[in-house]
Short mmCIF file of N, CA and C in Angstrom, two decimals:
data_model
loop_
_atom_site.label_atom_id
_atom_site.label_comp_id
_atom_site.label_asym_id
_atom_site.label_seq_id
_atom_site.Cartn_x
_atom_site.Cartn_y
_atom_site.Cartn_z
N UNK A 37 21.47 -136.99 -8.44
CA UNK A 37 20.47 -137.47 -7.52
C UNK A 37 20.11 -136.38 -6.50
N UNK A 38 20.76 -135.55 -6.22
CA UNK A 38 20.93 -134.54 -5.76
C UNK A 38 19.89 -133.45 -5.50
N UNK A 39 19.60 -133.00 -6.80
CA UNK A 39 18.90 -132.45 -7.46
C UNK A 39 17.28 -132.95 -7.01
N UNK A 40 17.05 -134.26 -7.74
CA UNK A 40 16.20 -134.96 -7.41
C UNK A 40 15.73 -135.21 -5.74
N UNK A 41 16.65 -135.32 -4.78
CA UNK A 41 15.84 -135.03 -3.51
C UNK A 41 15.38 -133.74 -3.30
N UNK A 42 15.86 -132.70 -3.95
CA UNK A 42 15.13 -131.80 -3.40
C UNK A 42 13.55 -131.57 -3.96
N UNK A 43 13.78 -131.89 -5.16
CA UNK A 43 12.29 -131.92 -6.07
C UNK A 43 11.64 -132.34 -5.28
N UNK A 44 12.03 -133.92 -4.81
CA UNK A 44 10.67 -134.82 -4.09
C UNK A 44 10.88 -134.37 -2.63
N UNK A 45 11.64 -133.92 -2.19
CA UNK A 45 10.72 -132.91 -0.99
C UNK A 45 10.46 -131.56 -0.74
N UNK A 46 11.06 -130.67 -1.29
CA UNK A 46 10.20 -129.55 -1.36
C UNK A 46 8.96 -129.27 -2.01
N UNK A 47 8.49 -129.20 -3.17
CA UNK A 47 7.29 -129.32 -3.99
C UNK A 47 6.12 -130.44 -3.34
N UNK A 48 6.20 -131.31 -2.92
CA UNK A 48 5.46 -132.23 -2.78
C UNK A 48 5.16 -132.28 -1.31
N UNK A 49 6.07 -131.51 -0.46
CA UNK A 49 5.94 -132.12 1.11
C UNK A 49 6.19 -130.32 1.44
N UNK A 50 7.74 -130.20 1.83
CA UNK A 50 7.88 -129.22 2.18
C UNK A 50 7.22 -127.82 2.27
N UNK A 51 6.97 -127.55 0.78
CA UNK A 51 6.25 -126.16 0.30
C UNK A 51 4.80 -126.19 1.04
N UNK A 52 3.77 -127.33 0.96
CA UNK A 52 2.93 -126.90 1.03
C UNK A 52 2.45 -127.02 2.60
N UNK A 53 3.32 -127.74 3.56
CA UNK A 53 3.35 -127.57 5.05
C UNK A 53 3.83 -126.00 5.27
N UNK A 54 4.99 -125.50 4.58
CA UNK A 54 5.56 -124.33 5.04
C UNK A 54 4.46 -123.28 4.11
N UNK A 55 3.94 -123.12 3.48
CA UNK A 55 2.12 -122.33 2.87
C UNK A 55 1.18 -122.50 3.61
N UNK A 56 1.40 -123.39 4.03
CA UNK A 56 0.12 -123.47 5.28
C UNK A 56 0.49 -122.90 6.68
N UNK A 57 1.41 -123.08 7.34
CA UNK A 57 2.04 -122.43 8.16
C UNK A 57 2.65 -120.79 8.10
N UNK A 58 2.53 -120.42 7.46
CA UNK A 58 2.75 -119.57 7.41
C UNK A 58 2.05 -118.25 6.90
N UNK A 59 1.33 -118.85 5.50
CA UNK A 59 0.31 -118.33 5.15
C UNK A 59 -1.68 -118.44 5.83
N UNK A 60 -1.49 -119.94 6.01
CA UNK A 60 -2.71 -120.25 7.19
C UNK A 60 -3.58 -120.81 6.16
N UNK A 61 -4.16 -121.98 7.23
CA UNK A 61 -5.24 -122.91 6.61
C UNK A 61 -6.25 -122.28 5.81
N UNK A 62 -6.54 -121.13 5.73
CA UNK A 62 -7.62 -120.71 5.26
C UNK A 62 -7.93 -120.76 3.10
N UNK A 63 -6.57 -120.19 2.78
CA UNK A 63 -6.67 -120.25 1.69
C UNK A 63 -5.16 -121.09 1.38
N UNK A 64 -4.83 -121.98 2.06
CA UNK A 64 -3.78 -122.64 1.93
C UNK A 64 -3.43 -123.20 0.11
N UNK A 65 -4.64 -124.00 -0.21
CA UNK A 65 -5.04 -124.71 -1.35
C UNK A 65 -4.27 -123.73 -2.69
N UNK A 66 -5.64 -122.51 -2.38
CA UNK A 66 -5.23 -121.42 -3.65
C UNK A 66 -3.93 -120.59 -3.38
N UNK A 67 -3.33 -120.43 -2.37
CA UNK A 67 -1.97 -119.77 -2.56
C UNK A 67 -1.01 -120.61 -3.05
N UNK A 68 -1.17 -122.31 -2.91
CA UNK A 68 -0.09 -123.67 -2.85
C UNK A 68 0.27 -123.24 -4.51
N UNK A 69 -1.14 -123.41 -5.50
CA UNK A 69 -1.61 -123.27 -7.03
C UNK A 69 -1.03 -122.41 -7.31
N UNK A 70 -0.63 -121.01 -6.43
CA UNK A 70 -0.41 -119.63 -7.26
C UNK A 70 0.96 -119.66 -7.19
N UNK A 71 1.66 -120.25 -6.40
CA UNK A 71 3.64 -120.54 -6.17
C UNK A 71 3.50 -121.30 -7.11
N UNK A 72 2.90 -122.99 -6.87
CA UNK A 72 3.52 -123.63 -7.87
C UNK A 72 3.30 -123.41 -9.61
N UNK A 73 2.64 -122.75 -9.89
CA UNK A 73 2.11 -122.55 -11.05
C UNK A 73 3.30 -121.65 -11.82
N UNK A 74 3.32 -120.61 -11.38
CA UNK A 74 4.10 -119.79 -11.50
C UNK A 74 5.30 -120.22 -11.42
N UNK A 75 5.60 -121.13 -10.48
CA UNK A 75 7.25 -121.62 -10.69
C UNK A 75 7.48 -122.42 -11.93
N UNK A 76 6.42 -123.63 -12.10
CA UNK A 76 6.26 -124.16 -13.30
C UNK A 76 6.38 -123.59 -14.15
N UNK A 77 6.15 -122.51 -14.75
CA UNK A 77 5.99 -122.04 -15.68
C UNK A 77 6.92 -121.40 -16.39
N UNK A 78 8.10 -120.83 -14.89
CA UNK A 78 9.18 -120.08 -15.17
C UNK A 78 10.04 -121.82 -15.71
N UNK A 79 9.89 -122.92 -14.99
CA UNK A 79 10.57 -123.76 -15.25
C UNK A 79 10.94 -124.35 -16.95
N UNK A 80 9.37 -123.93 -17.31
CA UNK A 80 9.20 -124.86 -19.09
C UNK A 80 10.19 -123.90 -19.50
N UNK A 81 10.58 -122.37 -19.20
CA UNK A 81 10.96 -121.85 -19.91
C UNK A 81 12.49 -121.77 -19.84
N UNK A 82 12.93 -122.28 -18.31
CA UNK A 82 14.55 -121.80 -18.09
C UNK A 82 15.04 -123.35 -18.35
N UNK A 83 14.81 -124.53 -18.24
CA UNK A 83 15.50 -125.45 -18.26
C UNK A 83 16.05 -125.35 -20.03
N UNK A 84 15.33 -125.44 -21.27
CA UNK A 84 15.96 -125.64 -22.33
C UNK A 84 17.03 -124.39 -22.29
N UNK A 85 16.66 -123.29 -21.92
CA UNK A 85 17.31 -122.23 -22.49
C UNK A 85 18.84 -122.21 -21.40
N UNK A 86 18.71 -123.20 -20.63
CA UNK A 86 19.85 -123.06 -19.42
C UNK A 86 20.70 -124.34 -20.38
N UNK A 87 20.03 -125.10 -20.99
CA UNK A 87 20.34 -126.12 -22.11
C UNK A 87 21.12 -126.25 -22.80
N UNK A 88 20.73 -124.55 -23.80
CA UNK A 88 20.93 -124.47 -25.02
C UNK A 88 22.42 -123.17 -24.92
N UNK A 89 21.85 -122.41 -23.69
CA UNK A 89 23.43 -121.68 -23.50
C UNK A 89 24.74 -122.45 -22.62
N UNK A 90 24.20 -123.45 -22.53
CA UNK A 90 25.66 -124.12 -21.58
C UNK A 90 26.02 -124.89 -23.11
N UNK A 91 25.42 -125.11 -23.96
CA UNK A 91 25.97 -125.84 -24.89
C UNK A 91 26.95 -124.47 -25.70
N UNK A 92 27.03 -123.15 -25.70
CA UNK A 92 27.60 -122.02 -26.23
C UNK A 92 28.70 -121.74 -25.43
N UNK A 93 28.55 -122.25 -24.24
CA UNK A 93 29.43 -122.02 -23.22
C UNK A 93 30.82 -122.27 -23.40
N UNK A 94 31.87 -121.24 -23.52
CA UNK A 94 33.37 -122.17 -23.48
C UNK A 94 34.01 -121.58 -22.62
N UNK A 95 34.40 -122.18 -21.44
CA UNK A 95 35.72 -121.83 -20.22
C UNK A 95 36.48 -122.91 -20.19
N UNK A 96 37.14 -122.51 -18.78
CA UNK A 96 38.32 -123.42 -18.58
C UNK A 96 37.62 -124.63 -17.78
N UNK A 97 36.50 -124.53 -17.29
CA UNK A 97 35.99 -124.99 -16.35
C UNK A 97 35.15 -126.40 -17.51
N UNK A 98 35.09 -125.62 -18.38
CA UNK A 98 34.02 -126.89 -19.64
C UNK A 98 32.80 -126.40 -19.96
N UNK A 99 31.93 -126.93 -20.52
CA UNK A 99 30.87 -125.99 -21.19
C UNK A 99 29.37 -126.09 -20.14
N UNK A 100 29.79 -127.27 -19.31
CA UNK A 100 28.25 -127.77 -18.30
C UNK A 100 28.80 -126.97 -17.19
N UNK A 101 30.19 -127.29 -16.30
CA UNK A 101 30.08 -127.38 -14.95
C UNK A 101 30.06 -125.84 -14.12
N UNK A 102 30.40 -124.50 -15.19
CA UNK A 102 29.58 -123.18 -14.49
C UNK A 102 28.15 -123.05 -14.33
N UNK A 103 27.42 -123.71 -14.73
CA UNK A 103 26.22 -123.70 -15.13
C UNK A 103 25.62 -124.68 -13.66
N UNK A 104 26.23 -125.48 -13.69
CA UNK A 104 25.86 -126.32 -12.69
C UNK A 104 25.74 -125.92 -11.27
N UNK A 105 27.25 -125.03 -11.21
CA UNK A 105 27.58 -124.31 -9.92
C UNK A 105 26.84 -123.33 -9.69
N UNK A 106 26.73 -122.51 -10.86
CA UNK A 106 25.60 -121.23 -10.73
C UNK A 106 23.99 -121.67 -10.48
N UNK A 107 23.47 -122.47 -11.00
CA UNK A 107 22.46 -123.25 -10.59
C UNK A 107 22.12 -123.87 -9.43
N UNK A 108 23.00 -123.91 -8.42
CA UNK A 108 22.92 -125.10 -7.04
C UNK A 108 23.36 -124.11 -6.41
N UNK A 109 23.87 -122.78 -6.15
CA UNK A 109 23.87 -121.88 -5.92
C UNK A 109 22.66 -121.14 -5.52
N UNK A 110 22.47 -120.62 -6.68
CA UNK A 110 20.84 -119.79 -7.15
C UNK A 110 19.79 -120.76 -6.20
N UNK A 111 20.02 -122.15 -6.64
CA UNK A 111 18.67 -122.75 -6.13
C UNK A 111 18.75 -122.63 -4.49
N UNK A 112 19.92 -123.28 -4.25
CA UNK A 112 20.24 -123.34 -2.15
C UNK A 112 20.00 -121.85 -1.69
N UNK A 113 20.41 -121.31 -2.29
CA UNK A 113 20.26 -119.78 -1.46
C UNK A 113 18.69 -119.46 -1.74
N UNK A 114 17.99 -119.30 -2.22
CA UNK A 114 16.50 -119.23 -3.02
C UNK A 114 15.97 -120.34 -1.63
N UNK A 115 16.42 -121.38 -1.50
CA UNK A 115 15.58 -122.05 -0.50
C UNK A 115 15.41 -121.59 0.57
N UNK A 116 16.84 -120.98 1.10
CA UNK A 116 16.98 -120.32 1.72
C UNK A 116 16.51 -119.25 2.16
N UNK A 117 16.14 -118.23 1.12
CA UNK A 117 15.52 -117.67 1.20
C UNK A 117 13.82 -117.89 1.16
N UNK A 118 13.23 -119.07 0.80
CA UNK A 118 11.69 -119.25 0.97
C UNK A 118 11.51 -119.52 2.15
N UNK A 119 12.66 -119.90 3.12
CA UNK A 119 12.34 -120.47 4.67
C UNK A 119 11.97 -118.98 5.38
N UNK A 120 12.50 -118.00 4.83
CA UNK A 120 11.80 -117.23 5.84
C UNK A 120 11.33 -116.48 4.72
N UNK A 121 10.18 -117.19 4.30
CA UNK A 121 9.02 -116.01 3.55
C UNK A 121 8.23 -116.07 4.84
N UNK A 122 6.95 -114.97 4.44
CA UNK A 122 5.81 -114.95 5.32
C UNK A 122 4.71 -114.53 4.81
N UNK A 123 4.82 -113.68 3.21
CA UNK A 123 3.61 -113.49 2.64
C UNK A 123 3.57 -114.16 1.00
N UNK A 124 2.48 -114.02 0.45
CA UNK A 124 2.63 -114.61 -0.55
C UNK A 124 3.87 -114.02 -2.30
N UNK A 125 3.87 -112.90 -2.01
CA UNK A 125 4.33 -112.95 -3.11
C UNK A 125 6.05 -113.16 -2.65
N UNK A 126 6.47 -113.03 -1.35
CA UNK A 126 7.40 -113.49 -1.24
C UNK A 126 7.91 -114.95 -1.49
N UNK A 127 6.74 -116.14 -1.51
CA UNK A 127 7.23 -117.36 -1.26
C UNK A 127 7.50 -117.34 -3.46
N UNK A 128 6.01 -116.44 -3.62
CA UNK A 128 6.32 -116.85 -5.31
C UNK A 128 7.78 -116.77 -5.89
N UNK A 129 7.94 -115.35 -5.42
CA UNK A 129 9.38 -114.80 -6.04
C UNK A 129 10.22 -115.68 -5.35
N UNK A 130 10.55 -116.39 -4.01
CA UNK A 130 11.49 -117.32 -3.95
C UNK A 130 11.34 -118.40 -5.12
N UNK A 131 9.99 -119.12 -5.07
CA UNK A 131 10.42 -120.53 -5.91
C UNK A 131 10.05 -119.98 -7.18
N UNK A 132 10.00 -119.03 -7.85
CA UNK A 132 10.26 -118.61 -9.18
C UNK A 132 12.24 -119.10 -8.77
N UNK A 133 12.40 -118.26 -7.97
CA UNK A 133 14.27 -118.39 -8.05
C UNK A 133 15.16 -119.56 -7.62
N UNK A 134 13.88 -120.48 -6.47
CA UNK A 134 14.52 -122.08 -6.54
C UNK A 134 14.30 -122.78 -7.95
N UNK A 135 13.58 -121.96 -8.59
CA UNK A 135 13.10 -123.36 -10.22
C UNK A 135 14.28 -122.91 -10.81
N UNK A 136 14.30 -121.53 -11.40
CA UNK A 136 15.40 -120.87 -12.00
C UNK A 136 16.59 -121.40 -11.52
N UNK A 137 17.33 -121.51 -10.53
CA UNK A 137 18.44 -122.01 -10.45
C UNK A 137 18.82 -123.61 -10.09
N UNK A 138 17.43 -124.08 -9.87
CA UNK A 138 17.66 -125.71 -9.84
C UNK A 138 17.41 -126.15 -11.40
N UNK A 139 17.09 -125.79 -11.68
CA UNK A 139 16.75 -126.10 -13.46
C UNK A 139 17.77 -125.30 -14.35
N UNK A 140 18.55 -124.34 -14.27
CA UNK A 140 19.82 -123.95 -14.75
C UNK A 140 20.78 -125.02 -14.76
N UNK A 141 20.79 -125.99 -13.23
CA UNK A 141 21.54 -126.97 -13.68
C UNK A 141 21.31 -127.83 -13.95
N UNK A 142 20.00 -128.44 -14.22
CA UNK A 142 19.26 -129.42 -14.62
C UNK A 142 19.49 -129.72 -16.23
N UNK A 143 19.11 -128.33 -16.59
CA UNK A 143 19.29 -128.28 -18.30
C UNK A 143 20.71 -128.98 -18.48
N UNK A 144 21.87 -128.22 -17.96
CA UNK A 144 23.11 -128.57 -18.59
C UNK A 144 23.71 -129.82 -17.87
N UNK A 145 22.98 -130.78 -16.84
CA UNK A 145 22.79 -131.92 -16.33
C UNK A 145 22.74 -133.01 -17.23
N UNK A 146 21.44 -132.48 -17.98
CA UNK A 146 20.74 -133.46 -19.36
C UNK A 146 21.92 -133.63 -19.65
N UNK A 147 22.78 -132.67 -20.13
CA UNK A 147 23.81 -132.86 -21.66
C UNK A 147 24.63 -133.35 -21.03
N UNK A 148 25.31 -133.69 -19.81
CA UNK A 148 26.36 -134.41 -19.54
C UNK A 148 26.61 -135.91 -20.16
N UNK A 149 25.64 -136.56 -19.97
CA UNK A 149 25.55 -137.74 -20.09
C UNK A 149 26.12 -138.02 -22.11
N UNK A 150 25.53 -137.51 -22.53
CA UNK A 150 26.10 -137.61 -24.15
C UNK A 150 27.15 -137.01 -24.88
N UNK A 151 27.46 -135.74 -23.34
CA UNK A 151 28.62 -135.32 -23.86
C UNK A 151 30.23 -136.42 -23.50
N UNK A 152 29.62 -136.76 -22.26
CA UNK A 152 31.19 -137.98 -21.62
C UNK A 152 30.95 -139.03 -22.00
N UNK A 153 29.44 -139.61 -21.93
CA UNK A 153 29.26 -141.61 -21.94
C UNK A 153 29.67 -141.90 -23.77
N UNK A 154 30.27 -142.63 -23.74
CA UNK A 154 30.63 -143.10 -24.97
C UNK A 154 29.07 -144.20 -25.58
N UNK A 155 28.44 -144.61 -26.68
CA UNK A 155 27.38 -144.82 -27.56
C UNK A 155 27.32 -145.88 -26.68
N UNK A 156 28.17 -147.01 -27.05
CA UNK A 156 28.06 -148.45 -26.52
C UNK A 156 27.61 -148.36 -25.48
N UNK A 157 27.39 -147.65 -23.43
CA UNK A 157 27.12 -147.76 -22.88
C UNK A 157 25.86 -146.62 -22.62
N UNK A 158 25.40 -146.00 -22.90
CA UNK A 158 24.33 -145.16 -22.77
C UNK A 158 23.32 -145.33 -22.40
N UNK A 159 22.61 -146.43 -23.08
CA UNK A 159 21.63 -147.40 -22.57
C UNK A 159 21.74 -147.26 -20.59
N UNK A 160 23.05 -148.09 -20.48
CA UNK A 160 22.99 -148.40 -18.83
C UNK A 160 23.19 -146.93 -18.74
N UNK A 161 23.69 -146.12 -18.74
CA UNK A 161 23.85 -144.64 -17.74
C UNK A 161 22.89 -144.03 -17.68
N UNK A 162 21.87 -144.53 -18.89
CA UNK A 162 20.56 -143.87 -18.81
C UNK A 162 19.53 -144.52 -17.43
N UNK A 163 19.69 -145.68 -17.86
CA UNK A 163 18.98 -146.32 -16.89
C UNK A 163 19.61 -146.28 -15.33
N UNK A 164 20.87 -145.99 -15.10
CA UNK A 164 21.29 -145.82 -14.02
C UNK A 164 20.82 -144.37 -13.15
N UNK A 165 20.79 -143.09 -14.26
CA UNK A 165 20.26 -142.51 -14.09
C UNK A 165 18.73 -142.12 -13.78
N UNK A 166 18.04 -143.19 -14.74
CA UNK A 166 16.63 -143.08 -14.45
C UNK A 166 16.42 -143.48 -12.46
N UNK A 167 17.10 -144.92 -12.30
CA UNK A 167 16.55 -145.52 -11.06
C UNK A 167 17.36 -143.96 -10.04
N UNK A 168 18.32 -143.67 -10.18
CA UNK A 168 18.90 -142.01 -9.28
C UNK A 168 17.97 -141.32 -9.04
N UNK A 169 17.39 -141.49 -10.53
CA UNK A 169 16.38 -139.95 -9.91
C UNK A 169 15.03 -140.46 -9.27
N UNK A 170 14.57 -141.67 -9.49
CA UNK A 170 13.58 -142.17 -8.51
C UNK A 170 14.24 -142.39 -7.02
N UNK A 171 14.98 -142.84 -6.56
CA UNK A 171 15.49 -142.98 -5.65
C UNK A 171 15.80 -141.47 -5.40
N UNK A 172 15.91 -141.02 -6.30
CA UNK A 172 16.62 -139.67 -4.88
C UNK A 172 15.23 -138.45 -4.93
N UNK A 173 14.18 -139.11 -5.46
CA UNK A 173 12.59 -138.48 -5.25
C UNK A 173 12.49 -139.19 -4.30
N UNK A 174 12.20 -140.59 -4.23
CA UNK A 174 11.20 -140.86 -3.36
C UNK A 174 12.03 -140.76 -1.66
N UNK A 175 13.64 -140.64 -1.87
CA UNK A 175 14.43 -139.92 -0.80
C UNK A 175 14.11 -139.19 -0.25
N UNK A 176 13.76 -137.95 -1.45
CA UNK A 176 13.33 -137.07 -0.45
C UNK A 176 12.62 -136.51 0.08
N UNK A 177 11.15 -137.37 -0.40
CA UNK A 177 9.93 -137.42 -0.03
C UNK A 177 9.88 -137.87 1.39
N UNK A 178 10.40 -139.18 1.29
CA UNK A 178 10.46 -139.35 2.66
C UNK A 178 11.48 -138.80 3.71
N UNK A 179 12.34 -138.20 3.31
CA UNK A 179 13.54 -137.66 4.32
C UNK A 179 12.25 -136.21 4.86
N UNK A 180 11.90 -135.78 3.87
CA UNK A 180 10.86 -134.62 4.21
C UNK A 180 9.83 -134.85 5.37
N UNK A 181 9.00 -136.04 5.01
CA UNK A 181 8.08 -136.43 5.58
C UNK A 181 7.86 -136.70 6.78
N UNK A 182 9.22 -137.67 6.81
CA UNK A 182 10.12 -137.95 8.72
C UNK A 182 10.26 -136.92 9.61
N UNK A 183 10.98 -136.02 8.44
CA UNK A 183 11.07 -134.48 9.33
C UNK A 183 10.08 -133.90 9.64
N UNK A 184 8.81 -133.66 9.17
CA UNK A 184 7.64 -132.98 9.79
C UNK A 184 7.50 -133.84 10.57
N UNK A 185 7.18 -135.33 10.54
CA UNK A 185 6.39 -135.69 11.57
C UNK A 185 7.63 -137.41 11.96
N UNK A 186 8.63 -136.85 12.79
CA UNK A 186 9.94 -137.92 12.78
C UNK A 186 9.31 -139.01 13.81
N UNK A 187 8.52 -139.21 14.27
CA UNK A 187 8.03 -140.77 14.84
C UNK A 187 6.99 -141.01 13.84
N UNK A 188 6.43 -140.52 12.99
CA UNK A 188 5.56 -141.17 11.88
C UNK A 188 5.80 -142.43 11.28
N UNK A 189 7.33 -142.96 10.70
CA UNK A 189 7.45 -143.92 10.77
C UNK A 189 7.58 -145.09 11.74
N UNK A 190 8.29 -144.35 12.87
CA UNK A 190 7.99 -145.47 13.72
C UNK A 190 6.75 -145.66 14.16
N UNK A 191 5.89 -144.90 14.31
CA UNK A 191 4.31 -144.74 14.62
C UNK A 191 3.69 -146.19 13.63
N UNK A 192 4.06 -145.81 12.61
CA UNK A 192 3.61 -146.66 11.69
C UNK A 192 4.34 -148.42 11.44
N UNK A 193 5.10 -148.20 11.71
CA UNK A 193 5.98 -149.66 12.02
C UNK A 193 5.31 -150.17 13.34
N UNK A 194 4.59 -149.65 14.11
CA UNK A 194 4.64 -150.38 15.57
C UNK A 194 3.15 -150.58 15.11
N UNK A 195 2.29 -149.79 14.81
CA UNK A 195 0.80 -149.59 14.24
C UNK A 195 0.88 -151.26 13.73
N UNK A 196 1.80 -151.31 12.45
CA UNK A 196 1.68 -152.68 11.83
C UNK A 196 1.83 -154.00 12.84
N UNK A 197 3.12 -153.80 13.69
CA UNK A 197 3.06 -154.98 14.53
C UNK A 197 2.12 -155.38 15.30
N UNK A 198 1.15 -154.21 15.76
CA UNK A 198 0.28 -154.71 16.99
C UNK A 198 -0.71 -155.03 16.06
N UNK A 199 -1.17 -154.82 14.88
CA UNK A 199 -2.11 -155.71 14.43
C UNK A 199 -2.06 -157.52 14.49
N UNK A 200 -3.09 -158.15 14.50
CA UNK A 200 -3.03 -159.75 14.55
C UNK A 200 -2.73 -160.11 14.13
N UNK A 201 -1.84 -160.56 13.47
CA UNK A 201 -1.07 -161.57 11.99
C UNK A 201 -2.27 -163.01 12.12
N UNK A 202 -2.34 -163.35 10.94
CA UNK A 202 -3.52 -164.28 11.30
C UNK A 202 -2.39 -166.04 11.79
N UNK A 203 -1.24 -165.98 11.46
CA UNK A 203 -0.97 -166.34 12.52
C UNK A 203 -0.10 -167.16 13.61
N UNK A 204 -0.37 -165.72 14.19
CA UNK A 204 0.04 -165.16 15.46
C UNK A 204 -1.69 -166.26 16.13
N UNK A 205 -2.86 -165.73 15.61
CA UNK A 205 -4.11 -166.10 16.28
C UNK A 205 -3.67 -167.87 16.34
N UNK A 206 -3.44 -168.66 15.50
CA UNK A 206 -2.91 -169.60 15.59
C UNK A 206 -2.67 -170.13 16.64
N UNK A 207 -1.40 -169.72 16.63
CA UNK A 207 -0.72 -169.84 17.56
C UNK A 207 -1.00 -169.86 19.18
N UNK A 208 -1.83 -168.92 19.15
CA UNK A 208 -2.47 -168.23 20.86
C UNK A 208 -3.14 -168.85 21.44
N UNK A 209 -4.14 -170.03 20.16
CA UNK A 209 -5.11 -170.88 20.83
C UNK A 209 -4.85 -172.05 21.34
N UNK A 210 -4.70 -172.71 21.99
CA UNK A 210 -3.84 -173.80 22.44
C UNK A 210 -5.25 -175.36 21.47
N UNK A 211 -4.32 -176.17 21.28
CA UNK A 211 -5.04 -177.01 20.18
C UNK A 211 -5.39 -178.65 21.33
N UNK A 212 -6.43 -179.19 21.50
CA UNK A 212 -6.47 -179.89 21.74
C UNK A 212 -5.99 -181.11 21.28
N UNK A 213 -5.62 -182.50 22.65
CA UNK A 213 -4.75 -183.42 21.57
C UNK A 213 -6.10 -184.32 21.31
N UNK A 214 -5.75 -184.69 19.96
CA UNK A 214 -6.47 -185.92 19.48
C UNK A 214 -7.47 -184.65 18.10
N UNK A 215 -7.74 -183.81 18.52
CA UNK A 215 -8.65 -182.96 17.83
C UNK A 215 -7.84 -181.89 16.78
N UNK A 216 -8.48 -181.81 15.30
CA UNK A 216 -7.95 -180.58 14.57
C UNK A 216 -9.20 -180.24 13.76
N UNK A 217 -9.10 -178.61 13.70
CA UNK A 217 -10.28 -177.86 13.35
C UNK A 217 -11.69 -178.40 14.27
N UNK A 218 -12.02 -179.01 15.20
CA UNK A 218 -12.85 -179.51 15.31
C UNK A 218 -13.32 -180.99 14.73
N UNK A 219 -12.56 -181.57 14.04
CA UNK A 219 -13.07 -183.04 13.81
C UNK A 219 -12.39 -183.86 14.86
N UNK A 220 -12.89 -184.73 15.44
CA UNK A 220 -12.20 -185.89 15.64
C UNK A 220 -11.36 -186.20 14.74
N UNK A 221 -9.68 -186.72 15.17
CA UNK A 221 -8.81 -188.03 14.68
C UNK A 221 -9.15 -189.11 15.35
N UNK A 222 -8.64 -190.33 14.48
CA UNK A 222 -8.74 -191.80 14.48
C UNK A 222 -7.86 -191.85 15.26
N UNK A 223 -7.58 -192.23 16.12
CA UNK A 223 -5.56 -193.35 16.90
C UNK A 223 -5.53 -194.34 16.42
#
């Protein structure tokens, strides 16, 4: 899940506040296209192949979990290093090296699951896994989001209350006795 918050907030939130800031509103759009593109691209190519050599892999450690470490490694430090880019080909060459090492362990991530879960339960670990990685996107979409702008939610929670609930209007108008909607009642 891990993994997955960072996806859903760097790429989606993070990167392109810190491209704009840094690089400047002007061509914000076409520099956002020229990182992410390029990272993508390194990505189609390192996740199988980070895949296919952790499956060759034999230590003491097991055939996934160097791969994993070297990967979350590569990627944290790489972030690290995009926080203080300032021109463009610096931010590329960082998230060329956050994809590369978040997707090193991504690949050999995949294979965990079929290498430990036994047949009979797979189904659920899959699906347990599926709702992880939504949850730990839309985590960190919003953990991101808060952070640029941290009263936004409350901004927006209070926004909702002071609107009229229809009713609230109800309520406010005081009802005459004997009368509803305007008709007369009988006694």
């Amino acid at each position: 899940m891990s993994i997955y918050l960072v996806w859903g907030a760097v790429p989606s939130v993070l990167l392109a506040l810190q491209v704009q800031r840094s690089l400047g509103e002007e061509d914000k759009a076409a520099n956002l296209a020229v990182i992410t593109t390029v990272g993508a691209l390194v990505s189609v190519i390192t996740q199988p192949m980070a895949g296919a050599i952790s499956d060759r892999t034999r230590s003491r450690y097991g055939r996934r979990a160097p791969w994993l470490v070297l990967g979350g490694l590569v990627g944290g430090l790489s972030l690290i290093g995009m926080a203080l880019g300032s021109t463009l080909a610096h931010f590329v060459i960082a998230w060329v090296c956050v994809q590369i090492g978040f997707n090193l362990a991504q690949g050999p991530l995949s294979a965990v699951m079929p290498d430990r879960v036994p047949r009979s339960v797979r189904g659920t670990f899959a699906a347990a896994l599926g709702v992880g990685g939504m949850l730990g996107s839309l985590g960190g979409q919003i953990y991101a989001a808060s952070r640029e702008h941290p009263a936004g939610l409350h901004a927006a929670r209070r926004s909702r209350d002071r609107r009229p609930h229809p009713l609230r209007r109800l309520q406010s108008r005081p009802v005459e006795r004997g009368r509803l909607g305007g008709a007369a009642l009988a006694a």
